[in-house]
GROMACS .gro file of C-alpha atoms in nm:
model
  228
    1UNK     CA    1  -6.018  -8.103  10.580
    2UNK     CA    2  -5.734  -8.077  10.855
    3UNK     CA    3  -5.415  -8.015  10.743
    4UNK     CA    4  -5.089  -7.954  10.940
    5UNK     CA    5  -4.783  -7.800  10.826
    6UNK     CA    6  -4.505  -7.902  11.080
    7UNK     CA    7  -4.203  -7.649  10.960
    8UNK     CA    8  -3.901  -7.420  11.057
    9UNK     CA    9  -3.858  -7.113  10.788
   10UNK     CA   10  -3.494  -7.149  10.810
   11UNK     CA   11  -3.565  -7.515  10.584
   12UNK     CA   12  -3.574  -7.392  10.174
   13UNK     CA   13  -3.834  -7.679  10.148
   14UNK     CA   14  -4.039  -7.549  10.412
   15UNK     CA   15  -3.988  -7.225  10.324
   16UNK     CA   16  -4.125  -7.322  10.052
   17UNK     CA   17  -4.422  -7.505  10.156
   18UNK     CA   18  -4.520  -7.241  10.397
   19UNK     CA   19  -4.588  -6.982  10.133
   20UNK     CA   20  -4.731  -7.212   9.892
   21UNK     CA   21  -5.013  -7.265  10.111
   22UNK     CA   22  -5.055  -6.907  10.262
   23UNK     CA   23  -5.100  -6.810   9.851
   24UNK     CA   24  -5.335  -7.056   9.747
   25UNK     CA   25  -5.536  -6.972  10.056
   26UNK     CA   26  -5.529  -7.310  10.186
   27UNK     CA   27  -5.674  -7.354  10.532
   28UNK     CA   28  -5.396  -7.541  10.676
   29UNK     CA   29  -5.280  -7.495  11.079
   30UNK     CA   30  -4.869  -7.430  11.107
   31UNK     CA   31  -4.680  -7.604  11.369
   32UNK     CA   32  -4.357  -7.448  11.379
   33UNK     CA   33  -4.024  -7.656  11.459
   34UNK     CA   34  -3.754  -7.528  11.606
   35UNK     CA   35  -3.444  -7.727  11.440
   36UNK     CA   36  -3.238  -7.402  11.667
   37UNK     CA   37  -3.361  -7.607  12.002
   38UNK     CA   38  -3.303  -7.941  11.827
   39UNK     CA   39  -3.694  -7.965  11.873
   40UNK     CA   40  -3.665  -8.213  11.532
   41UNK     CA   41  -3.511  -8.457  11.754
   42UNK     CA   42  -3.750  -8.458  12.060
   43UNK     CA   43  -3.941  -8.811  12.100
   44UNK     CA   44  -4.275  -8.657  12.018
   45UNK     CA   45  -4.149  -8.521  11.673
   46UNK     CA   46  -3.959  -8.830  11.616
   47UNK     CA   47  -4.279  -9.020  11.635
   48UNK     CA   48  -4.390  -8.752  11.329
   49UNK     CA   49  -4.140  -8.820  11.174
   50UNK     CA   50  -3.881  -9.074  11.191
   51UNK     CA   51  -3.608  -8.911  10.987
   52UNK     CA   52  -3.598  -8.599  11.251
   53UNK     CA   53  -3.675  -8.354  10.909
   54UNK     CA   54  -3.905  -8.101  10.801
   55UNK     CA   55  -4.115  -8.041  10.631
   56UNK     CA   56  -4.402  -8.262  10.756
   57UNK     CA   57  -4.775  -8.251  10.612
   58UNK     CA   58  -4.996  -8.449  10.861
   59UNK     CA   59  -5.371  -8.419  10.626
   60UNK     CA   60  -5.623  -8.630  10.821
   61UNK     CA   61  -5.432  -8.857  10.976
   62UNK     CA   62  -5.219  -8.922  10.652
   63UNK     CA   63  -4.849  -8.808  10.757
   64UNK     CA   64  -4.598  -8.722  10.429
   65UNK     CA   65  -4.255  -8.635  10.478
   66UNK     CA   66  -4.024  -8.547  10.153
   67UNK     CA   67  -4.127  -8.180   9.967
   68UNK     CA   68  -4.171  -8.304   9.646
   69UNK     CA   69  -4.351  -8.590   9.760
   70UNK     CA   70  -4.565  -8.362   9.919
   71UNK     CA   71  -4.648  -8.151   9.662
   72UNK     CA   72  -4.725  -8.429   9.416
   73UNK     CA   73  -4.968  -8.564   9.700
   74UNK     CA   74  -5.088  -8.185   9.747
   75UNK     CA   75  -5.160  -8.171   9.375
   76UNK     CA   76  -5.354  -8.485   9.356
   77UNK     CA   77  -5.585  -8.447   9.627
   78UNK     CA   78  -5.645  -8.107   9.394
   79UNK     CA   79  -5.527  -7.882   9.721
   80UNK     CA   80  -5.263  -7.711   9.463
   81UNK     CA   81  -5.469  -7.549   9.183
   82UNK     CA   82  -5.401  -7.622   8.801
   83UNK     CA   83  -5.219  -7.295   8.754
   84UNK     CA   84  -4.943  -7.355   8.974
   85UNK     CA   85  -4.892  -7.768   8.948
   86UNK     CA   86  -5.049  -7.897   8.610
   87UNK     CA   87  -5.300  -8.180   8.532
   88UNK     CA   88  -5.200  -8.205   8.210
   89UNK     CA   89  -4.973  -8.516   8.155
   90UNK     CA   90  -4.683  -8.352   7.966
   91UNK     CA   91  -4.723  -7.998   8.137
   92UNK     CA   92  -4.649  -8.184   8.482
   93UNK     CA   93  -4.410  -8.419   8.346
   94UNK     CA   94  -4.180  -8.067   8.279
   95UNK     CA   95  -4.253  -7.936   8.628
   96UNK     CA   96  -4.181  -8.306   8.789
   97UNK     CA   97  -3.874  -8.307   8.523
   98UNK     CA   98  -3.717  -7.993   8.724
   99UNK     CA   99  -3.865  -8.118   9.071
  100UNK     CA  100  -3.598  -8.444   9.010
  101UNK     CA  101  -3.358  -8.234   8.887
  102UNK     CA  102  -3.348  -7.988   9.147
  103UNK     CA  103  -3.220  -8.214   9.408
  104UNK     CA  104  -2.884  -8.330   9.330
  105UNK     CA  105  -2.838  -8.043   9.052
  106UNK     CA  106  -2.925  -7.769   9.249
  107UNK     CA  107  -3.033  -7.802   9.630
  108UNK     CA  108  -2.741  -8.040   9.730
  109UNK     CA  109  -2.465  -7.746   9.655
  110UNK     CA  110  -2.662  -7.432   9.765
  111UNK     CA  111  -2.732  -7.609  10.088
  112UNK     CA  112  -2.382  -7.771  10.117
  113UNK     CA  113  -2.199  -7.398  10.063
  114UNK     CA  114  -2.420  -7.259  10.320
  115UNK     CA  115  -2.339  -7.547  10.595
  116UNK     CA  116  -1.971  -7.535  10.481
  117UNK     CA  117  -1.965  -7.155  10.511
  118UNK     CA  118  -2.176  -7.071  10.770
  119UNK     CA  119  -2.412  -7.308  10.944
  120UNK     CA  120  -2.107  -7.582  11.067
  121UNK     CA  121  -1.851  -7.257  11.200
  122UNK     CA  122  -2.199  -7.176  11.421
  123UNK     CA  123  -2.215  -7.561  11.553
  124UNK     CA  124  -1.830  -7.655  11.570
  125UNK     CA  125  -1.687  -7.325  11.651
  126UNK     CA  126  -1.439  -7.369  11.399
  127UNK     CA  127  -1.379  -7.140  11.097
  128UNK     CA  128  -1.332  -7.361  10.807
  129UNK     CA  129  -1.028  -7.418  10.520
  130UNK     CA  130  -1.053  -7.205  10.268
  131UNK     CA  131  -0.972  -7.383  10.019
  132UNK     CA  132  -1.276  -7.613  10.149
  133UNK     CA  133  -1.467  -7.310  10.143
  134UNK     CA  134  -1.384  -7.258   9.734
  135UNK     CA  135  -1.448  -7.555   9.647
  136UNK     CA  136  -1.791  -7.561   9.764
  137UNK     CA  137  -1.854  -7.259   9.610
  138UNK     CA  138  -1.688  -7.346   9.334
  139UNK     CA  139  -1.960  -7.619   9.290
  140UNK     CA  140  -2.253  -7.454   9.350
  141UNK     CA  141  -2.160  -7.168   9.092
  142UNK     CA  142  -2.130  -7.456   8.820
  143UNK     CA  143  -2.455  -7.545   8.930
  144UNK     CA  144  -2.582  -7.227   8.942
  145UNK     CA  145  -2.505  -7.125   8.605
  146UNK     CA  146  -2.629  -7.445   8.476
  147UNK     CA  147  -2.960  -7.352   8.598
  148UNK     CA  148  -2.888  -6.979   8.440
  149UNK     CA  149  -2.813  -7.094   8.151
  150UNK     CA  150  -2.975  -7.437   8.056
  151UNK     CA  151  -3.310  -7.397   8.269
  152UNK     CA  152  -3.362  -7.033   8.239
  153UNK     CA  153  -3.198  -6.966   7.931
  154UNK     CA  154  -3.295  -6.863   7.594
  155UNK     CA  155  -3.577  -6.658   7.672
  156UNK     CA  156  -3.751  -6.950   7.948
  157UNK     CA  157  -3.933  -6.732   8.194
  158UNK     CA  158  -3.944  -7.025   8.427
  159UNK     CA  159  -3.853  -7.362   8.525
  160UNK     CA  160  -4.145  -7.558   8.293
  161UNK     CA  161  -4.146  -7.305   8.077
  162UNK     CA  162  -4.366  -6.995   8.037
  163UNK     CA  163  -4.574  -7.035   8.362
  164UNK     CA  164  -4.475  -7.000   8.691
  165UNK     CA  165  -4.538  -7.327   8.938
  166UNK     CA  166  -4.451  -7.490   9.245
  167UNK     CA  167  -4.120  -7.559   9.074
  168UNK     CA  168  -4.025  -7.177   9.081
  169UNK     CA  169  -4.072  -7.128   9.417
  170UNK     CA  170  -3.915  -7.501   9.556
  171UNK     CA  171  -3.618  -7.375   9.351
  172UNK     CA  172  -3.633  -6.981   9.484
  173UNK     CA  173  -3.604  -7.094   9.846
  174UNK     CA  174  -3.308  -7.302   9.762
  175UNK     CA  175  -3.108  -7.024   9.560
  176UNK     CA  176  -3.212  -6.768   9.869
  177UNK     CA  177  -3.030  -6.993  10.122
  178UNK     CA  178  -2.664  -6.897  10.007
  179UNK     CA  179  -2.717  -6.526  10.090
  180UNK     CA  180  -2.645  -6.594  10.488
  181UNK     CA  181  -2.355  -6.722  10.383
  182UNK     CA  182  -2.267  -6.370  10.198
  183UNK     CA  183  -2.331  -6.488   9.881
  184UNK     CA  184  -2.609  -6.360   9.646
  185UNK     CA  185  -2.666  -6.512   9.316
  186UNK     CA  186  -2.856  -6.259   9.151
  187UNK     CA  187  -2.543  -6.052   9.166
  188UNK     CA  188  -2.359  -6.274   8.946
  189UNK     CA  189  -2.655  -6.429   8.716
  190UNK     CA  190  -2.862  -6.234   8.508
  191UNK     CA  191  -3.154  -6.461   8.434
  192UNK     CA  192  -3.179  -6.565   8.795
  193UNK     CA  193  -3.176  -6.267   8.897
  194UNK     CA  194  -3.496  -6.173   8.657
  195UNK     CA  195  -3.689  -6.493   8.717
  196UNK     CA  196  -3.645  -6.412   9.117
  197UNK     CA  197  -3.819  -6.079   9.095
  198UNK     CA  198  -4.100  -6.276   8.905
  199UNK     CA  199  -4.132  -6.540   9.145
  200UNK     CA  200  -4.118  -6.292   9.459
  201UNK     CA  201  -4.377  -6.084   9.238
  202UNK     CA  202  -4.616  -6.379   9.200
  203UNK     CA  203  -4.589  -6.508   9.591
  204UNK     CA  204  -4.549  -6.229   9.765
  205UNK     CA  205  -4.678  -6.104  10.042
  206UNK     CA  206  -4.606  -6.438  10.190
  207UNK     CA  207  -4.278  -6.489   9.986
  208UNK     CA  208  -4.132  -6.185  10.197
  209UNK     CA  209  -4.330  -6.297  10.471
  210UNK     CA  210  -4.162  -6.671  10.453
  211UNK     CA  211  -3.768  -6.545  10.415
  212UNK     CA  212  -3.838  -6.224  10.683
  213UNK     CA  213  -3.592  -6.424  10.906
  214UNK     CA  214  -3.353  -6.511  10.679
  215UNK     CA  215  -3.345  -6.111  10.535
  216UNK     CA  216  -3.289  -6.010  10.881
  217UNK     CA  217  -2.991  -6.236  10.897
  218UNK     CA  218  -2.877  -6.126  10.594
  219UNK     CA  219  -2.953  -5.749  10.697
  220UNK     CA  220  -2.781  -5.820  10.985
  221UNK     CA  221  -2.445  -6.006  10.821
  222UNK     CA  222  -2.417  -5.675  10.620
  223UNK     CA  223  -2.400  -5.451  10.889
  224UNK     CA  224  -2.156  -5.641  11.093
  225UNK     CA  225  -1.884  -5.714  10.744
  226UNK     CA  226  -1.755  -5.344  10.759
  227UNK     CA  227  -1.642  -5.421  11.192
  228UNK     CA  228  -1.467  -5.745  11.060
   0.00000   0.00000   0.00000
């Protein structure tokens, strides 16, 4: 079996990928992308991929673009093991039930306060309204605590339930992303903030090991707020 990863660790999904595979063990070659150096948009990754994205799987020839798409494809060729993305019809139906949540109820407004707040200042050079500013945030905290309260709620010690899967840590990259833009949502949400330690518990080493760049950012940030 050959399988690449192409992938930048400052991508959630990637992320995300990246220490998937290093904790299942899988025998997969990275290719690291350097979105930084615009290396998405070269001709030869272009070819890859034809959206100018990552992540990328390229498994004998077969290339996959999309994360969730991936991981389905991951799980089928049996790649993934049982534990972490079910066989079970209704057991993967509630992981895939999150997976097409996550998107639009999650992912879209972590990512979009993080651009907003500090990703498009870097590009444009412009600091950015803030009332613009609130009202991002303002949307990702409503969809923050719907995932407090509604997914993790009542006792739910993860996404599909009692055991942890691929849905856990898709969704733990994503809430990790806001923190370079000085926000931390295990500050203000209790049940995140326990279901993170158990996901980090589970995946680590490599779940430290895939977000060491974006803790030295944050380190980083911090030391640099009390100068401002």
């Amino acid at each position: 079996m050959t399988l690449k990863l192409y992938f930048d660790l400052m991508s959630q999904p990637s992320r995300a990928l990246y220490i998937l595979l290093k904790n299942i063990k899988c025998d997969f070659t990275p290719v690291p992308v350097d979105l930084r150096k615009a290396e998405h948009y070269s001709e030869e990754y272009t070819k890859i991929n034809r959206f100018q994205r990552v992540p990328v799987i390229d498994h004998n020839g077969f290339i996959l673009i999309e994360s969730v798409a991936i991981l389905k494809y991951l799980s089928h060729e049996g790649i993934i093991p049982e534990s972490l993305y079910p066989r079970d019809s209704k057991q993967a139906a509630r992981v895939e039930e999150f997976l097409e949540w996550q998107h639009s109820g999650l992912r879209l407004h972590c990512a979009m306060f993080f651009r907003v707040k500090a990703l498009d200042p870097i590009i444009t050079g412009k600091t950015p309204e803030p009332k613009t500013v609130q009202g991002y945030e303002h949307r990702m905290e409503n969809a923050l605590g719907m995932f407090n309260d509604l997914w993790l709620g009542e006792g739910r010690q993860f996404v599909a339930g009692d055991s942890i899967s691929v849905g856990d840590l898709l969704a733990a990259c994503e809430v990790e992303q806001p923190r370079m833009a000085g926000y931390d949502p295990k500050d203000k949400y209790p049940n995140i903030a326990d279901w993170m330690r158990r996901v980090r518990d589970h995946f680590n080493p490599y779940y430290d090991e895939g977000h060491a760049i974006l803790n030295k950012i944050v380190k980083n940030k911090s030391k640099m707020a009390p100068k401002l």
